[in-house]
PDB file of C-alpha atoms in Angstrom:
ATOM      1  CA  MET A   6     110.236 101.327  93.214  1.00 41.00           C
ATOM      2  CA  LYS A   7     110.855  99.078  96.087  1.00 38.00           C
ATOM      3  CA  LYS A   8     108.599  96.140  96.024  1.00 41.00           C
ATOM      4  CA  ALA A   9     107.218  95.438 100.137  1.00 42.00           C
ATOM      5  CA  MET A  10     105.759  92.412  99.707  1.00 43.00           C
ATOM      6  CA  VAL A  11     108.327  89.882  97.721  1.00 38.00           C
ATOM      7  CA  LEU A  12     108.658  87.814 100.484  1.00 43.00           C
ATOM      8  CA  ILE A  13     104.987  86.836 100.686  1.00 43.00           C
ATOM      9  CA  LEU A  14     106.062  84.014  98.466  1.00 42.00           C
ATOM     10  CA  ILE A  15     108.321  82.440 100.026  1.00 37.00           C
ATOM     11  CA  LEU A  16     106.878  82.831 103.776  1.00 45.00           C
ATOM     12  CA  ALA A  17     103.358  81.001 101.535  1.00 42.00           C
ATOM     13  CA  MET A  18     106.105  78.367 100.457  1.00 43.00           C
ATOM     14  CA  ALA A  19     106.997  77.762 104.376  1.00 40.00           C
ATOM     15  CA  LEU A  20     103.498  77.460 105.164  1.00 43.00           C
ATOM     16  CA  THR A  21     102.436  75.339 102.848  1.00 43.00           C
ATOM     17  CA  LEU A  22     105.140  73.353 103.927  1.00 35.00           C
ATOM     18  CA  MET A  23     104.284  72.881 107.451  1.00 40.00           C
ATOM     19  CA  ALA A  24     100.371  72.630 106.631  1.00 41.00           C
ATOM     20  CA  CYS A  25      98.341  70.892 103.746  1.00 39.00           C
ATOM     21  CA  ALA A  26      95.627  72.404 101.897  1.00 40.00           C
ATOM     22  CA  SER A  27      92.035  70.832 102.727  1.00 42.00           C
ATOM     23  CA  ASP A  28      91.043  68.347  99.954  1.00 47.00           C
ATOM     24  CA  ASP A  29      87.323  70.311 100.051  1.00 57.00           C
ATOM     25  CA  THR A  30      88.518  72.680  97.087  1.00 66.00           C
ATOM     26  CA  VAL A  31      85.895  74.788  95.832  1.00 78.00           C
ATOM     27  CA  THR A  32      86.292  75.992  92.014  1.00 85.00           C
ATOM     28  CA  ILE A  33      86.139  79.551  91.238  1.00 89.00           C
ATOM     29  CA  THR A  34      84.941  80.145  88.185  1.00 90.00           C
ATOM     30  CA  SER A  35      82.105  83.698  88.959  1.00 88.00           C
ATOM     31  CA  ALA A  36      81.324  85.482  92.379  1.00 88.00           C
ATOM     32  CA  ALA A  37      78.490  83.051  92.309  1.00 90.00           C
ATOM     33  CA  ASP A  38      80.835  80.361  93.106  1.00 91.00           C
ATOM     34  CA  LEU A  39      82.361  82.380  96.272  1.00 94.00           C
ATOM     35  CA  GLU A  40      78.482  81.486  98.017  1.00 93.00           C
ATOM     36  CA  ALA A  41      80.150  77.890  98.744  1.00 93.00           C
ATOM     37  CA  ALA A  42      83.572  79.490  99.557  1.00 95.00           C
ATOM     38  CA  ILE A  43      86.111  80.338 102.756  1.00 96.00           C
ATOM     39  CA  ILE A  44      86.494  83.580 102.054  1.00 97.00           C
ATOM     40  CA  GLY A  45      89.629  85.757 103.325  1.00 97.00           C
ATOM     41  CA  VAL A  46      89.401  89.496 103.915  1.00 97.00           C
ATOM     42  CA  GLN A  47      90.480  91.893 105.639  1.00 96.00           C
ATOM     43  CA  ARG A  48      89.122  92.832 108.922  1.00 94.00           C
ATOM     44  CA  GLY A  49      86.891  95.790 109.273  1.00 93.00           C
ATOM     45  CA  THR A  50      87.288  96.588 105.659  1.00 94.00           C
ATOM     46  CA  THR A  51      84.776  96.759 103.177  1.00 94.00           C
ATOM     47  CA  GLY A  52      85.531  93.385 101.426  1.00 96.00           C
ATOM     48  CA  HIS A  53      84.615  91.865 105.033  1.00 96.00           C
ATOM     49  CA  LEU A  54      81.485  93.657 105.013  1.00 95.00           C
ATOM     50  CA  PHE A  55      80.812  92.979 101.463  1.00 95.00           C
ATOM     51  CA  ALA A  56      81.373  89.374 102.023  1.00 96.00           C
ATOM     52  CA  GLU A  57      79.128  88.775 104.760  1.00 96.00           C
ATOM     53  CA  GLU A  58      75.960  90.910 103.203  1.00 95.00           C
ATOM     54  CA  ASN A  59      76.549  89.099  99.916  1.00 95.00           C
ATOM     55  CA  PHE A  60      77.778  86.215 100.207  1.00 95.00           C
ATOM     56  CA  PRO A  61      75.484  85.190 103.502  1.00 95.00           C
ATOM     57  CA  ASP A  62      76.485  81.074 103.138  1.00 94.00           C
ATOM     58  CA  ALA A  63      79.982  81.346 102.626  1.00 96.00           C
ATOM     59  CA  THR A  64      83.050  80.614 105.629  1.00 96.00           C
ATOM     60  CA  ILE A  65      83.959  84.301 105.812  1.00 97.00           C
ATOM     61  CA  ASP A  66      87.493  84.500 107.374  1.00 97.00           C
ATOM     62  CA  ALA A  67      88.826  87.898 108.626  1.00 96.00           C
ATOM     63  CA  PHE A  68      92.849  88.542 108.948  1.00 96.00           C
ATOM     64  CA  PRO A  69      93.965  91.447 110.716  1.00 93.00           C
ATOM     65  CA  ASP A  70      95.222  92.697 107.091  1.00 91.00           C
ATOM     66  CA  GLY A  71      95.913  91.990 103.752  1.00 93.00           C
ATOM     67  CA  PRO A  72      99.082  89.953 102.740  1.00 95.00           C
ATOM     68  CA  ASP A  73      97.783  87.882 105.772  1.00 96.00           C
ATOM     69  CA  ALA A  74      94.933  86.927 103.770  1.00 96.00           C
ATOM     70  CA  ILE A  75      97.509  86.821 100.874  1.00 96.00           C
ATOM     71  CA  LEU A  76      99.043  84.042 102.734  1.00 96.00           C
ATOM     72  CA  ALA A  77      96.292  81.797 103.387  1.00 97.00           C
ATOM     73  CA  LEU A  78      95.307  81.691 100.274  1.00 96.00           C
ATOM     74  CA  LEU A  79      98.494  80.385  98.830  1.00 96.00           C
ATOM     75  CA  GLY A  80      98.517  78.318 101.219  1.00 95.00           C
ATOM     76  CA  GLY A  81      94.937  76.941 100.624  1.00 94.00           C
ATOM     77  CA  SER A  82      93.343  77.793 103.835  1.00 96.00           C
ATOM     78  CA  VAL A  83      90.522  80.020 102.009  1.00 97.00           C
ATOM     79  CA  ASP A  84      89.346  79.748  98.568  1.00 96.00           C
ATOM     80  CA  ALA A  85      89.435  83.754  97.710  1.00 97.00           C
ATOM     81  CA  VAL A  86      90.051  86.853  98.958  1.00 97.00           C
ATOM     82  CA  VAL A  87      88.108  89.851  99.087  1.00 97.00           C
ATOM     83  CA  ILE A  88      89.988  93.003  98.561  1.00 96.00           C
ATOM     84  CA  ASP A  89      90.647  96.234  96.791  1.00 95.00           C
ATOM     85  CA  ASN A  90      91.348  96.513  93.380  1.00 94.00           C
ATOM     86  CA  LEU A  91      94.602  98.276  93.591  1.00 92.00           C
ATOM     87  CA  PRO A  92      95.952  96.177  96.660  1.00 94.00           C
ATOM     88  CA  ALA A  93      94.842  92.804  94.718  1.00 95.00           C
ATOM     89  CA  ALA A  94      96.829  93.915  91.690  1.00 93.00           C
ATOM     90  CA  ARG A  95      99.882  94.033  93.349  1.00 92.00           C
ATOM     91  CA  PHE A  96      99.459  91.022  95.062  1.00 94.00           C
ATOM     92  CA  VAL A  97      99.302  88.952  91.822  1.00 95.00           C
ATOM     93  CA  PHE A  98     102.190  90.728  90.985  1.00 91.00           C
ATOM     94  CA  HIS A  99     104.069  89.683  93.910  1.00 91.00           C
ATOM     95  CA  ASN A 100     103.114  85.739  94.101  1.00 94.00           C
ATOM     96  CA  GLU A 101     102.966  83.520  91.360  1.00 94.00           C
ATOM     97  CA  GLY A 102      99.738  81.169  90.851  1.00 95.00           C
ATOM     98  CA  LEU A 103      97.338  83.889  91.768  1.00 97.00           C
ATOM     99  CA  MET A 104      94.737  85.901  89.201  1.00 96.00           C
ATOM    100  CA  ILE A 105      92.076  88.439  89.693  1.00 96.00           C
ATOM    101  CA  LEU A 106      88.597  86.961  88.674  1.00 94.00           C
ATOM    102  CA  GLY A 107      86.562  88.764  86.681  1.00 88.00           C
ATOM    103  CA  ASP A 108      85.276  92.565  87.460  1.00 85.00           C
ATOM    104  CA  TYR A 109      84.675  94.846  90.499  1.00 91.00           C
ATOM    105  CA  LEU A 110      82.748  93.398  92.410  1.00 93.00           C
ATOM    106  CA  THR A 111      81.598  96.963  93.667  1.00 93.00           C
ATOM    107  CA  THR A 112      82.920 100.913  93.004  1.00 92.00           C
ATOM    108  CA  GLU A 113      83.573 103.063  95.712  1.00 94.00           C
ATOM    109  CA  GLN A 114      85.578 106.173  96.889  1.00 97.00           C
ATOM    110  CA  TYR A 115      88.003 106.590  99.714  1.00 98.00           C
ATOM    111  CA  GLY A 116      88.049 109.418 101.739  1.00 98.00           C
ATOM    112  CA  ILE A 117      89.640 110.800 105.070  1.00 98.00           C
ATOM    113  CA  ALA A 118      88.033 110.099 108.382  1.00 98.00           C
ATOM    114  CA  PHE A 119      87.933 112.311 111.548  1.00 98.00           C
ATOM    115  CA  GLN A 120      86.072 112.946 114.492  1.00 98.00           C
ATOM    116  CA  LEU A 121      82.134 114.064 114.320  1.00 98.00           C
ATOM    117  CA  GLY A 122      82.149 117.662 113.602  1.00 97.00           C
ATOM    118  CA  SER A 123      86.368 118.121 113.504  1.00 97.00           C
ATOM    119  CA  PRO A 124      86.974 121.548 111.755  1.00 96.00           C
ATOM    120  CA  TYR A 125      89.420 119.539 109.940  1.00 97.00           C
ATOM    121  CA  THR A 126      87.120 118.437 107.411  1.00 98.00           C
ATOM    122  CA  ALA A 127      86.911 121.488 106.128  1.00 98.00           C
ATOM    123  CA  LEU A 128      89.944 122.392 105.920  1.00 98.00           C
ATOM    124  CA  PHE A 129      91.472 119.004 104.463  1.00 98.00           C
ATOM    125  CA  ASP A 130      88.832 119.523 101.467  1.00 98.00           C
ATOM    126  CA  GLY A 131      89.726 122.951 100.397  1.00 98.00           C
ATOM    127  CA  ALA A 132      93.412 121.221 100.445  1.00 98.00           C
ATOM    128  CA  LEU A 133      92.246 118.723  98.773  1.00 98.00           C
ATOM    129  CA  ASP A 134      90.605 120.954  96.025  1.00 98.00           C
ATOM    130  CA  THR A 135      94.006 122.694  95.913  1.00 98.00           C
ATOM    131  CA  LEU A 136      96.392 120.277  94.960  1.00 98.00           C
ATOM    132  CA  ARG A 137      93.900 118.921  92.758  1.00 97.00           C
ATOM    133  CA  ALA A 138      94.051 122.002  91.063  1.00 98.00           C
ATOM    134  CA  ASN A 139      97.813 123.005  90.890  1.00 97.00           C
ATOM    135  CA  GLY A 140      98.265 119.024  89.402  1.00 96.00           C
ATOM    136  CA  THR A 141     100.041 117.990  93.228  1.00 97.00           C
ATOM    137  CA  LEU A 142      97.512 115.035  93.279  1.00 97.00           C
ATOM    138  CA  ALA A 143      97.661 114.110  89.469  1.00 96.00           C
ATOM    139  CA  ALA A 144     101.762 114.185  90.067  1.00 97.00           C
ATOM    140  CA  ILE A 145     101.150 111.896  93.074  1.00 97.00           C
ATOM    141  CA  TYR A 146      98.863 109.321  91.106  1.00 96.00           C
ATOM    142  CA  ASP A 147     101.240 109.255  88.415  1.00 96.00           C
ATOM    143  CA  TYR A 148     104.090 107.830  90.926  1.00 96.00           C
ATOM    144  CA  TRP A 149     102.158 105.638  93.008  1.00 97.00           C
ATOM    145  CA  ILE A 150      99.367 104.223  90.588  1.00 95.00           C
ATOM    146  CA  THR A 151     100.609 104.362  87.396  1.00 91.00           C
ATOM    147  CA  GLU A 152     104.363 103.738  88.160  1.00 89.00           C
ATOM    148  CA  ASN A 153     105.369 106.464  85.502  1.00 90.00           C
ATOM    149  CA  PRO A 154     108.981 105.669  85.158  1.00 91.00           C
ATOM    150  CA  THR A 155     109.501 109.394  84.631  1.00 92.00           C
ATOM    151  CA  ALA A 156     107.293 110.430  87.749  1.00 93.00           C
ATOM    152  CA  SER A 157     108.741 111.831  90.893  1.00 94.00           C
ATOM    153  CA  ARG A 158     107.931 110.750  94.496  1.00 95.00           C
ATOM    154  CA  TYR A 159     106.743 114.065  96.276  1.00 97.00           C
ATOM    155  CA  VAL A 160     108.686 115.879  98.713  1.00 96.00           C
ATOM    156  CA  SER A 161     108.022 119.402 100.990  1.00 96.00           C
ATOM    157  CA  PRO A 162     108.901 122.215  98.535  1.00 94.00           C
ATOM    158  CA  GLU A 163     112.655 124.173  99.563  1.00 94.00           C
ATOM    159  CA  GLY A 164     111.306 126.082 102.662  1.00 94.00           C
ATOM    160  CA  THR A 165     108.188 124.744 104.159  1.00 96.00           C
ATOM    161  CA  GLU A 166     107.484 125.112 107.066  1.00 96.00           C
ATOM    162  CA  HIS A 167     105.069 123.629 109.472  1.00 98.00           C
ATOM    163  CA  PRO A 168     104.297 126.548 112.212  1.00 98.00           C
ATOM    164  CA  ASN A 169     100.635 125.152 113.094  1.00 98.00           C
ATOM    165  CA  GLY A 170     102.276 121.804 114.885  1.00 97.00           C
ATOM    166  CA  VAL A 171     101.230 118.171 114.445  1.00 98.00           C
ATOM    167  CA  LEU A 172      98.565 116.347 113.236  1.00 98.00           C
ATOM    168  CA  ARG A 173      98.760 112.570 113.755  1.00 98.00           C
ATOM    169  CA  MET A 174      97.474 109.861 110.792  1.00 98.00           C
ATOM    170  CA  GLY A 175      96.110 107.054 111.651  1.00 98.00           C
ATOM    171  CA  THR A 176      96.608 103.944 108.948  1.00 98.00           C
ATOM    172  CA  SER A 177      97.219 100.480 108.088  1.00 97.00           C
ATOM    173  CA  ALA A 178     100.359  99.351 106.631  1.00 96.00           C
ATOM    174  CA  GLY A 179      99.319  96.448 104.101  1.00 92.00           C
ATOM    175  CA  PHE A 180      97.847  97.994 101.680  1.00 94.00           C
ATOM    176  CA  GLU A 181     100.526  98.697  98.596  1.00 94.00           C
ATOM    177  CA  PRO A 182     100.320 101.152  97.083  1.00 96.00           C
ATOM    178  CA  PHE A 183      98.407 103.365  99.634  1.00 97.00           C
ATOM    179  CA  GLU A 184     100.476 102.192 102.555  1.00 97.00           C
ATOM    180  CA  PHE A 185     103.262 100.217 103.089  1.00 97.00           C
ATOM    181  CA  PHE A 186     106.416  99.877 104.602  1.00 96.00           C
ATOM    182  CA  GLU A 187     109.523 100.353 102.509  1.00 96.00           C
ATOM    183  CA  GLY A 188     112.892 100.118 104.273  1.00 95.00           C
ATOM    184  CA  GLY A 189     111.586 100.190 107.927  1.00 95.00           C
ATOM    185  CA  VAL A 190     109.165 103.089 106.650  1.00 97.00           C
ATOM    186  CA  ILE A 191     105.303 103.761 105.798  1.00 98.00           C
ATOM    187  CA  VAL A 192     105.393 105.371 102.230  1.00 98.00           C
ATOM    188  CA  GLY A 193     102.644 105.478  99.633  1.00 97.00           C
ATOM    189  CA  PHE A 194     100.221 107.158  98.132  1.00 98.00           C
ATOM    190  CA  ASP A 195      98.210 108.723 101.181  1.00 98.00           C
ATOM    191  CA  VAL A 196     101.639 109.094 103.194  1.00 98.00           C
ATOM    192  CA  CYS A 197     102.510 111.322  99.945  1.00 98.00           C
ATOM    193  CA  MET A 198      99.019 112.996  99.604  1.00 98.00           C
ATOM    194  CA  ALA A 199      98.980 113.432 103.608  1.00 98.00           C
ATOM    195  CA  ASN A 200     102.293 115.086 103.690  1.00 98.00           C
ATOM    196  CA  ALA A 201     101.246 117.551 100.733  1.00 98.00           C
ATOM    197  CA  ILE A 202      98.225 118.760 102.531  1.00 98.00           C
ATOM    198  CA  GLY A 203      99.820 118.892 105.705  1.00 98.00           C
ATOM    199  CA  ASP A 204     102.818 121.404 103.724  1.00 98.00           C
ATOM    200  CA  LEU A 205      99.607 123.200 102.365  1.00 98.00           C
ATOM    201  CA  LEU A 206      98.220 123.994 105.670  1.00 98.00           C
ATOM    202  CA  GLY A 207     100.973 124.058 108.110  1.00 98.00           C
ATOM    203  CA  TYR A 208     100.822 121.137 109.896  1.00 98.00           C
ATOM    204  CA  GLU A 209     103.536 118.274 110.378  1.00 98.00           C
ATOM    205  CA  ILE A 210     102.094 114.805 109.481  1.00 98.00           C
ATOM    206  CA  GLU A 211     103.063 111.825 112.285  1.00 98.00           C
ATOM    207  CA  ILE A 212     102.112 108.585 110.710  1.00 98.00           C
ATOM    208  CA  ILE A 213     101.026 105.938 113.328  1.00 98.00           C
ATOM    209  CA  ASN A 214     100.282 102.205 112.123  1.00 98.00           C
ATOM    210  CA  MET A 215      97.567  99.786 113.563  1.00 97.00           C
ATOM    211  CA  ASP A 216      95.052  97.350 112.967  1.00 96.00           C
ATOM    212  CA  PHE A 217      92.460  98.616 109.838  1.00 96.00           C
ATOM    213  CA  ASP A 218      89.691  97.616 111.752  1.00 94.00           C
ATOM    214  CA  ALA A 219      90.863  99.984 115.077  1.00 97.00           C
ATOM    215  CA  ILE A 220      90.743 103.066 112.991  1.00 98.00           C
ATOM    216  CA  ILE A 221      87.831 104.705 113.580  1.00 98.00           C
ATOM    217  CA  ALA A 222      87.961 104.261 117.415  1.00 98.00           C
ATOM    218  CA  HIS A 223      91.133 105.898 117.440  1.00 98.00           C
ATOM    219  CA  VAL A 224      89.723 108.712 115.237  1.00 98.00           C
ATOM    220  CA  GLN A 225      86.507 109.117 117.812  1.00 98.00           C
ATOM    221  CA  THR A 226      89.048 109.111 120.638  1.00 97.00           C
ATOM    222  CA  GLY A 227      91.162 111.525 119.564  1.00 97.00           C
ATOM    223  CA  GLN A 228      94.088 109.095 119.984  1.00 98.00           C
ATOM    224  CA  VAL A 229      94.853 110.180 116.145  1.00 98.00           C
ATOM    225  CA  ASP A 230      93.583 113.378 114.672  1.00 98.00           C
ATOM    226  CA  PHE A 231      92.505 111.652 111.428  1.00 98.00           C
ATOM    227  CA  GLY A 232      92.682 108.151 109.732  1.00 98.00           C
ATOM    228  CA  LEU A 233      93.824 107.528 106.098  1.00 98.00           C
ATOM    229  CA  ALA A 234      93.959 104.317 104.737  1.00 97.00           C
ATOM    230  CA  GLY A 235      92.510 103.793 101.625  1.00 96.00           C
ATOM    231  CA  MET A 236      89.078 103.996 103.717  1.00 97.00           C
ATOM    232  CA  THR A 237      86.270 103.958 101.715  1.00 96.00           C
ATOM    233  CA  ILE A 238      83.073 106.640 102.079  1.00 97.00           C
ATOM    234  CA  ARG A 239      80.213 104.380 103.795  1.00 95.00           C
ATOM    235  CA  ASP A 240      76.726 105.679 105.426  1.00 95.00           C
ATOM    236  CA  ASP A 241      77.301 102.943 107.861  1.00 94.00           C
ATOM    237  CA  ARG A 242      80.507 104.556 108.826  1.00 96.00           C
ATOM    238  CA  ARG A 243      79.312 108.137 108.731  1.00 97.00           C
ATOM    239  CA  GLU A 244      77.619 107.593 112.118  1.00 97.00           C
ATOM    240  CA  PHE A 245      80.669 107.222 113.780  1.00 98.00           C
ATOM    241  CA  VAL A 246      83.090 109.607 111.648  1.00 98.00           C
ATOM    242  CA  ASP A 247      83.446 112.638 108.932  1.00 98.00           C
ATOM    243  CA  PHE A 248      84.444 112.164 105.757  1.00 98.00           C
ATOM    244  CA  THR A 249      85.925 114.743 103.420  1.00 98.00           C
ATOM    245  CA  GLN A 250      85.405 114.631  99.903  1.00 97.00           C
ATOM    246  CA  GLY A 251      86.222 111.328  97.823  1.00 97.00           C
ATOM    247  CA  TYR A 252      89.938 111.767  96.686  1.00 97.00           C
ATOM    248  CA  PHE A 253      89.861 107.983  94.972  1.00 96.00           C
ATOM    249  CA  THR A 254      87.990 105.926  92.775  1.00 95.00           C
ATOM    250  CA  THR A 255      88.366 101.562  93.548  1.00 93.00           C
ATOM    251  CA  GLY A 256      86.121  98.591  93.831  1.00 95.00           C
ATOM    252  CA  LEU A 257      86.429  95.295  95.084  1.00 97.00           C
ATOM    253  CA  VAL A 258      87.703  92.564  93.203  1.00 96.00           C
ATOM    254  CA  THR A 259      88.647  89.027  93.822  1.00 97.00           C
ATOM    255  CA  ILE A 260      91.676  87.012  93.831  1.00 97.00           C
ATOM    256  CA  ILE A 261      91.549  83.170  93.472  1.00 96.00           C
ATOM    257  CA  ARG A 262      94.474  80.559  92.760  1.00 95.00           C
ATOM    258  CA  GLU A 263      95.099  79.359  88.832  1.00 93.00           C
ATOM    259  CA  PRO A 264      93.827  76.643  87.710  1.00 87.00           C
TER     260      PRO A 264
END
């Protein structure tokens, strides 16, 4: 699989040449040290909310997407980044000098977001049950998450038709391995899962990229039909959108620079 973020280190090196890191660095050896740190987060995410709720004395620096927060960490303008564990693992893999600190800060589940009262919520729930039962979700997981070299990327079964039209999926493509750009095309776990659901229900899936913190508003106003972007199911979000059942269990972690 191509690595979508291999340029981050190069860009960060250029950024570092243009701006010196602060001399007031914070030594972080545990989550407790985050209280005195500058924490980078992706705006509007669970990581953003968690940092604000749990580290009230920290300085929270919110970025449009995860790669921007990682650039800031590499450049020294933030001391740590709080983000979901799998994207964190990919950022660390692609960028020398970074590491994940300790254990999960949280455990949570991703869900697919729909307008309140949307009939599609139940349809997608049924489709998720079917894809679990027939092994399709496991195969998608095997390809994108475990990166099994013998696994194959999901493709629509031969003869698949989409007589029910198009459903617009709002996402934020800076979140490898769930949604990210590869050769100018948005790919990833969530994209394959959405296409598998669409194939099962007879819908073509159109992907619309946007900032993460705009997705719920776009779902509410009908500018997209659903939001699928590694979005954690939270009670405060349920005030604005309905969620399907959880489709992936994850957790927040902290990325820091290696000592």
